[in-house]
PDB file of C-alpha atoms in Angstrom:
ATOM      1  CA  UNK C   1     -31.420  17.754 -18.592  1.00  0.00           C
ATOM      2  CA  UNK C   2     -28.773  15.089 -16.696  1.00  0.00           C
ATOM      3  CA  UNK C   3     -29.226  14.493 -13.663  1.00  0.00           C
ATOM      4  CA  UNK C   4     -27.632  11.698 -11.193  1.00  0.00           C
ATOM      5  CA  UNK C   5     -30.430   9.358 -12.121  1.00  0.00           C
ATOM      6  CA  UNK C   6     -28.873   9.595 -15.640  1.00  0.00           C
ATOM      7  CA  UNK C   7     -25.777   7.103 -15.739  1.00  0.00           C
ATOM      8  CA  UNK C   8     -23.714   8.867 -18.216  1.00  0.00           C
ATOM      9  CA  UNK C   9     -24.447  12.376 -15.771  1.00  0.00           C
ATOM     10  CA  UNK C  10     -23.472  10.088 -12.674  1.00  0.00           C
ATOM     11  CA  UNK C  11     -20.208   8.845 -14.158  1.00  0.00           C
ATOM     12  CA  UNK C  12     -18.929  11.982 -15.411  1.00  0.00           C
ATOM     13  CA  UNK C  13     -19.629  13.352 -11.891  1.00  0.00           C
ATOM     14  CA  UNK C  14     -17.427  10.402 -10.262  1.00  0.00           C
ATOM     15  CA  UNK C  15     -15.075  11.741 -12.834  1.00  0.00           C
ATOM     16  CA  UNK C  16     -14.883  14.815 -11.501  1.00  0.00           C
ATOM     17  CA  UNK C  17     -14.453  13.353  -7.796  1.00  0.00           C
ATOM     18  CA  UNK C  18     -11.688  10.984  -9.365  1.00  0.00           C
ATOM     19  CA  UNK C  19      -9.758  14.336 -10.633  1.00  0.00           C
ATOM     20  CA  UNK C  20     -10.446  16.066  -7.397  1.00  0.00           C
ATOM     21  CA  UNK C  21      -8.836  12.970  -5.155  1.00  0.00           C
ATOM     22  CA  UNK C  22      -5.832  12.983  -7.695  1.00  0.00           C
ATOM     23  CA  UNK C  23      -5.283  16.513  -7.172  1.00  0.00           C
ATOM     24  CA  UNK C  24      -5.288  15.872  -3.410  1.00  0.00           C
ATOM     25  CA  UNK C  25      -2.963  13.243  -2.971  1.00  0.00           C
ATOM     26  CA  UNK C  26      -0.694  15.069  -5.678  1.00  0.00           C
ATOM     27  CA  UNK C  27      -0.649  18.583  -3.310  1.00  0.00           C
ATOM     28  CA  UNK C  28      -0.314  16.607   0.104  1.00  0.00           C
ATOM     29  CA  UNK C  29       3.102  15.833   1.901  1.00  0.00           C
ATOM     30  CA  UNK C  30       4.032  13.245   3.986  1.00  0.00           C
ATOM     31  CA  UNK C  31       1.030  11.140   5.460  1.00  0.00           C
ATOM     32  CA  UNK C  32      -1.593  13.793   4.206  1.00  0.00           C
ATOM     33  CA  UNK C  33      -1.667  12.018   1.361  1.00  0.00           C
ATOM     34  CA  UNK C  34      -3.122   8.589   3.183  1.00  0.00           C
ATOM     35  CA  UNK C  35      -6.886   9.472   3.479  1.00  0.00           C
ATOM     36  CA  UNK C  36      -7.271  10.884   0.243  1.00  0.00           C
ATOM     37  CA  UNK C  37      -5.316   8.171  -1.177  1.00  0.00           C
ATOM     38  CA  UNK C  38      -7.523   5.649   0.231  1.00  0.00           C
ATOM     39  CA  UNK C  39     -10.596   7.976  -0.548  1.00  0.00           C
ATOM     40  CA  UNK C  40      -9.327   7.381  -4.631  1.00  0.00           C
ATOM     41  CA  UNK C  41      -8.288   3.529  -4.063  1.00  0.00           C
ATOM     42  CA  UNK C  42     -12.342   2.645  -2.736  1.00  0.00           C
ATOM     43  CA  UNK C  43     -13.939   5.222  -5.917  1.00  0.00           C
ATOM     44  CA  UNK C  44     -12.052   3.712  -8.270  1.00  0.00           C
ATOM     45  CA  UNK C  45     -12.310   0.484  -7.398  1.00  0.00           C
ATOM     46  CA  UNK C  46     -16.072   0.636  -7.031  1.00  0.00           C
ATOM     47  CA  UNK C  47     -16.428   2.398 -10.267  1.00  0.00           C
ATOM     48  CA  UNK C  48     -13.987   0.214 -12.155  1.00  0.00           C
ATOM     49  CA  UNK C  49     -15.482  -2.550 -11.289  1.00  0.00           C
ATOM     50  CA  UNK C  50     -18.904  -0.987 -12.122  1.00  0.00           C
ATOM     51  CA  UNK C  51     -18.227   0.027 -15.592  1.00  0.00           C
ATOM     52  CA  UNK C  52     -16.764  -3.402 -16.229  1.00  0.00           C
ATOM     53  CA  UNK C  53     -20.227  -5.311 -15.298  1.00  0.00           C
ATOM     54  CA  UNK C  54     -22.468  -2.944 -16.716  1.00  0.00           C
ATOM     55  CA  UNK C  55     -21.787   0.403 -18.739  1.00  0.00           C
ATOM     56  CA  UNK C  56     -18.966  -1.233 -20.524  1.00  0.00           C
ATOM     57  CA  UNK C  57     -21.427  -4.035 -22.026  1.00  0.00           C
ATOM     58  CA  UNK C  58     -24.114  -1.742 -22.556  1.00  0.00           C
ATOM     59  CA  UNK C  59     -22.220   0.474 -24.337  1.00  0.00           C
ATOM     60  CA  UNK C  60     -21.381  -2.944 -26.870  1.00  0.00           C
ATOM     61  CA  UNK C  61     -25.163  -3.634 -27.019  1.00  0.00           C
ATOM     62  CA  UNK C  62     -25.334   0.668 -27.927  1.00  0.00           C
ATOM     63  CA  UNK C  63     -23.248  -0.266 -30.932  1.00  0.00           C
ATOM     64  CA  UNK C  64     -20.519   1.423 -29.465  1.00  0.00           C
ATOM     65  CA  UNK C  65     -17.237   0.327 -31.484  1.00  0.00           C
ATOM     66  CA  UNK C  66     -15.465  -3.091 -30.254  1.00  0.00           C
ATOM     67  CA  UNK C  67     -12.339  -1.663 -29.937  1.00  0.00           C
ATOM     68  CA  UNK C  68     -13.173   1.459 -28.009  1.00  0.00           C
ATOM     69  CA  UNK C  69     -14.442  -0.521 -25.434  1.00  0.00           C
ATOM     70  CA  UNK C  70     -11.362  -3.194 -25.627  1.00  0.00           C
ATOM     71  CA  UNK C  71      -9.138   0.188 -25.232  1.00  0.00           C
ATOM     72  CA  UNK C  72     -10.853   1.015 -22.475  1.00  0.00           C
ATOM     73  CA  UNK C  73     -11.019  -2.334 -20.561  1.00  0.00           C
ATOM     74  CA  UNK C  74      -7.011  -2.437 -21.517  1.00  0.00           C
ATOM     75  CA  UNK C  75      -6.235   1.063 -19.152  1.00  0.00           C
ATOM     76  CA  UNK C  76      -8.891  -0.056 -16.631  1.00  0.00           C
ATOM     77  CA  UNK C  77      -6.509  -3.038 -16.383  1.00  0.00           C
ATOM     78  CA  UNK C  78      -3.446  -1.718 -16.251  1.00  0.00           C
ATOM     79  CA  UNK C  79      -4.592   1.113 -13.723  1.00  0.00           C
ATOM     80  CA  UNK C  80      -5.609  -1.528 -11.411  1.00  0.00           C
ATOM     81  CA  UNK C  81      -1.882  -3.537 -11.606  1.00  0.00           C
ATOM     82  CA  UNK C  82      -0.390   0.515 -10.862  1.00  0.00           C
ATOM     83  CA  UNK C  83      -3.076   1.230  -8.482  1.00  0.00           C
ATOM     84  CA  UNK C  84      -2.411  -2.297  -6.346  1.00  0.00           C
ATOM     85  CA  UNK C  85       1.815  -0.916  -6.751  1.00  0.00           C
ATOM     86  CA  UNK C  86       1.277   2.278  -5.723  1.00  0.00           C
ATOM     87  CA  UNK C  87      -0.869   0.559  -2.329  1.00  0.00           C
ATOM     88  CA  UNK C  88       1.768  -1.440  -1.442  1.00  0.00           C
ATOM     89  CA  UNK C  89       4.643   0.983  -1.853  1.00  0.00           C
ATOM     90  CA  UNK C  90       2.283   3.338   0.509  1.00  0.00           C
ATOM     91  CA  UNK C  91       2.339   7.511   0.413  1.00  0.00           C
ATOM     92  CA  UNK C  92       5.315   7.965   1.849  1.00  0.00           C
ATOM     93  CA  UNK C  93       7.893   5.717  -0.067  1.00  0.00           C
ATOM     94  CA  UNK C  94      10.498   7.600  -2.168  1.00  0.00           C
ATOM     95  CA  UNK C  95       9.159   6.168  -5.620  1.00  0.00           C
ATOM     96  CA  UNK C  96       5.151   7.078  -4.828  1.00  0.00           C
ATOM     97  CA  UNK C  97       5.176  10.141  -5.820  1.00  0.00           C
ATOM     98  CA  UNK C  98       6.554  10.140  -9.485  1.00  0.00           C
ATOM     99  CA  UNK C  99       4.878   6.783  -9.743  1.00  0.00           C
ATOM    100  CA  UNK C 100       1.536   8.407  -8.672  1.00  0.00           C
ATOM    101  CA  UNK C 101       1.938  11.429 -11.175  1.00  0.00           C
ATOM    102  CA  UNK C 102       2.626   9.237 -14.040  1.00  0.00           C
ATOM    103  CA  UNK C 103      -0.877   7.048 -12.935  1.00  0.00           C
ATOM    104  CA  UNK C 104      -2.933  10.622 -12.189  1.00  0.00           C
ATOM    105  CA  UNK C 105      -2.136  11.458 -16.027  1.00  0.00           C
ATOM    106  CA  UNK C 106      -3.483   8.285 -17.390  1.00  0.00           C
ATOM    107  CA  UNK C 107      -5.935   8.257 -15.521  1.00  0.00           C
ATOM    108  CA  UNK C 108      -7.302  11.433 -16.002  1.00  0.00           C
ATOM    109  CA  UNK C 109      -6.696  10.856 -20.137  1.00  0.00           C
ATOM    110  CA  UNK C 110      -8.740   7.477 -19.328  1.00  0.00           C
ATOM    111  CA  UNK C 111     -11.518   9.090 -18.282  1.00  0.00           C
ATOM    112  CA  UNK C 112     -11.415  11.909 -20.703  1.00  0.00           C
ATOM    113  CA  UNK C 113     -11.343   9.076 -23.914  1.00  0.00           C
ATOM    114  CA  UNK C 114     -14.359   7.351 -21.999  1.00  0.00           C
ATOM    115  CA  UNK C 115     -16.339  10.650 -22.442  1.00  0.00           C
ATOM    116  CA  UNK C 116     -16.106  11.450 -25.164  1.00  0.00           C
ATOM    117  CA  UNK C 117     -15.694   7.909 -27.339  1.00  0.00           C
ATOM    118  CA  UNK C 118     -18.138   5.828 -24.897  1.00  0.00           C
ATOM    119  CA  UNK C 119     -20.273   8.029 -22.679  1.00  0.00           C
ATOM    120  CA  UNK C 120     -21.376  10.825 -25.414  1.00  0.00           C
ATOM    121  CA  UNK C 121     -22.546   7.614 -28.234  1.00  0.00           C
ATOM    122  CA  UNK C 122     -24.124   5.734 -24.935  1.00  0.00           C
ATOM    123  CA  UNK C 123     -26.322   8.629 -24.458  1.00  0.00           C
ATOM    124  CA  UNK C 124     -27.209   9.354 -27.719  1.00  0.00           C
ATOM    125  CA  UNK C 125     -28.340   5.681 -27.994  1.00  0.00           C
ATOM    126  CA  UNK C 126     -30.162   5.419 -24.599  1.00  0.00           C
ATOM    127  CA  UNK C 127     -33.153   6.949 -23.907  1.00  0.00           C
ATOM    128  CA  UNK C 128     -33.950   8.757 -20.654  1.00  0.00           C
ATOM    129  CA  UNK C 129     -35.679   5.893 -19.226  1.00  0.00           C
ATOM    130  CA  UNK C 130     -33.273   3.594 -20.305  1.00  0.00           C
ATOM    131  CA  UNK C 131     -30.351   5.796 -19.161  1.00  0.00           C
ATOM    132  CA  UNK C 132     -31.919   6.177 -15.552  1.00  0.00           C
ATOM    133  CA  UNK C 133     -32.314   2.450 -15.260  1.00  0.00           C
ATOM    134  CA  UNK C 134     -28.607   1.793 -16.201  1.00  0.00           C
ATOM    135  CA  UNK C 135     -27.656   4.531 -12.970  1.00  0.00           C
ATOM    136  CA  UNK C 136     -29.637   2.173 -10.838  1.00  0.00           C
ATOM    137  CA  UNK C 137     -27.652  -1.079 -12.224  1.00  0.00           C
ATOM    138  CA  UNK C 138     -24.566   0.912 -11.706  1.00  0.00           C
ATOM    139  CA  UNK C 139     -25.304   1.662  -8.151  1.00  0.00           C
ATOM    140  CA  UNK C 140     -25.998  -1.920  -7.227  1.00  0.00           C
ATOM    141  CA  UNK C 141     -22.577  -2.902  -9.210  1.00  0.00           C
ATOM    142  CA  UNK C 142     -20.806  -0.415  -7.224  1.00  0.00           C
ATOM    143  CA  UNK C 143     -22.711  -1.716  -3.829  1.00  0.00           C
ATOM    144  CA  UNK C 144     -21.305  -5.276  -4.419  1.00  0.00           C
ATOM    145  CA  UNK C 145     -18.088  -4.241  -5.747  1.00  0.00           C
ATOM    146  CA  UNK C 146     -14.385  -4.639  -4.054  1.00  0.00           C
ATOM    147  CA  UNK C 147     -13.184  -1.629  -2.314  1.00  0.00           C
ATOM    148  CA  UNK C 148      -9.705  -2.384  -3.787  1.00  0.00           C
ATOM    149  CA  UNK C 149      -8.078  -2.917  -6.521  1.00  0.00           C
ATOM    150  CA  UNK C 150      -7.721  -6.900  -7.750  1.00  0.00           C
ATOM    151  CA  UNK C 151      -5.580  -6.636 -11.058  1.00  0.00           C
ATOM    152  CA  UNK C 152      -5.424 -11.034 -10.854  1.00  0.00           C
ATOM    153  CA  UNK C 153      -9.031 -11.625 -10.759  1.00  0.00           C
ATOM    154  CA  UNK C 154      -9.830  -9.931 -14.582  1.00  0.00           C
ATOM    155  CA  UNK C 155     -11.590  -7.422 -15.510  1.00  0.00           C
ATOM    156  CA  UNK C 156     -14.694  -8.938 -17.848  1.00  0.00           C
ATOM    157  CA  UNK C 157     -17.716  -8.338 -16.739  1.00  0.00           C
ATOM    158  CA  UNK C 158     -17.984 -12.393 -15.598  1.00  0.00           C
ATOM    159  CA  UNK C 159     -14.906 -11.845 -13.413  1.00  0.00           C
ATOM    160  CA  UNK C 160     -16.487  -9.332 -11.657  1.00  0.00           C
ATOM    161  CA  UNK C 161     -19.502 -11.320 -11.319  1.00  0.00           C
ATOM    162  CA  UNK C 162     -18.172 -14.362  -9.857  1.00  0.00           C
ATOM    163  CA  UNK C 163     -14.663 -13.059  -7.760  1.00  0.00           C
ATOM    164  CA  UNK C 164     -16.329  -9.238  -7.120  1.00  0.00           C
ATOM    165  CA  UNK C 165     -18.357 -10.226  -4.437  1.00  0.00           C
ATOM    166  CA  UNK C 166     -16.326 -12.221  -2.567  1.00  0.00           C
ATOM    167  CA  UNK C 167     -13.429  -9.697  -2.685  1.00  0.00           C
ATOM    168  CA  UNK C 168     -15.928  -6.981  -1.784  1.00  0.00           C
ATOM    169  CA  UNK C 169     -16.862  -8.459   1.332  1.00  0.00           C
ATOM    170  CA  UNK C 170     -13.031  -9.295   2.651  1.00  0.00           C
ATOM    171  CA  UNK C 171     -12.221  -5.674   1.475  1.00  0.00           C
ATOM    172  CA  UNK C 172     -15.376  -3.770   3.362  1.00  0.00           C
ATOM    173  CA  UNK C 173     -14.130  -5.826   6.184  1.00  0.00           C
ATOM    174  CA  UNK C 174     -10.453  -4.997   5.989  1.00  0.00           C
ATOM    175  CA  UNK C 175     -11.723  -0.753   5.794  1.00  0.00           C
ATOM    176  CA  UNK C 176     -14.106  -1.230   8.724  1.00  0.00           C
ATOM    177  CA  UNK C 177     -11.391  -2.650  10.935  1.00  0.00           C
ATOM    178  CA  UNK C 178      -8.891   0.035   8.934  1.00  0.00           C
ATOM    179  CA  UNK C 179     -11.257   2.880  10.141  1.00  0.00           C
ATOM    180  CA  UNK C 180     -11.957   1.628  13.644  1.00  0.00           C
ATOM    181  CA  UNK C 181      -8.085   1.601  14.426  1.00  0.00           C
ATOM    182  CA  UNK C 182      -8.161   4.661  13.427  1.00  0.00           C
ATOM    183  CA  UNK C 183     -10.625   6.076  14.883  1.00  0.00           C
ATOM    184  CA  UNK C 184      -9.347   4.406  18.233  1.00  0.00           C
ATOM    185  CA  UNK C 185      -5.919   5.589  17.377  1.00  0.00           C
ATOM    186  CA  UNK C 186      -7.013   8.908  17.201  1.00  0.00           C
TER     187      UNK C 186
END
């Protein structure tokens, strides 16, 4: 039985967060749409970034195809280039909201295609143990990982690597100051 210890159970549950934040910031009006929005910006960042180090190559050692995982890395790249857009254009412009549908979709289909072409052969390859170890590799990714999306710094595992950190660190800085002004503000 899955549990969150299993990486392929604790990606399909951030998933199911990811469709839950979409649906948020696709209901909300006005500046509603801000926290959830930045709720989304910092899980998919985190988890991008994540699946980039380590499921995506361990799905290649799994024998998963080449060019599912290529697919894959494409969309993750492109979301991030929309993703940075839509964060500079902020909730309330004019064009953020058809430009946001049009992301939530691919997203979503993203996510879907990772399911069922990389997750489902990744845990048929991996055994328990191996599975539980790859959740704790994941979690330590997502622990070092940028809180924002960095389309210019690549999306290989090495780029992460080498730029993630860095960028983590002036992004957990910029949301602590972020979240004190508004606490403050409040």
């Amino acid at each position: 039985m899955p549990t969150e210890d299993d990486v392929i159970s604790l990606l399909e549950g951030q998933h199911t967060q990811i469709k839950d934040l979409l649906r948020q910031v696709e209901v909300a009006v006005g500046e509603a749409k801000q926290r959830p929005f930045e709720d989304l910006v910092r899980l998919l960042a985190v988890h991008e970034s994540a699946e980039e180090q380590v499921v995506h190559p361990a799905s290649r050692h799994a024998d998963v195809a080449g060019e599912i995982i290529d697919d894959r890395l494409h969309e993750e790249d492109e979301a991030k280039h929309v993703l940075a857009e839509l964060y500079e254009l902020g909730v309330t412009d004019d064009r953020f909201a058809s430009k946001f549908h049009a992301f939530s979709a691919s997203v979503i289909e993203h996510a879907e295609m990772e399911e069922k072409e990389e997750f489902e052969p990744l845990r048929q390859s991996l055994s328990p143990r191996d599975r539980t170890r790859l959740a704790t590799a994941v979690r330590v990714a997502e622990a070092v990982a940028p809180t924002r999306p960095h389309p210019h710094a690549g999306e290989s595992a090495t780029a992460n690597f080498v730029f993630g950190p860095p960028l983590a660190l002036f992004d957990r800085i910029r949301d602590a100051v972020r979240d004190w002004r508004t606490e403050t503000d409040g």
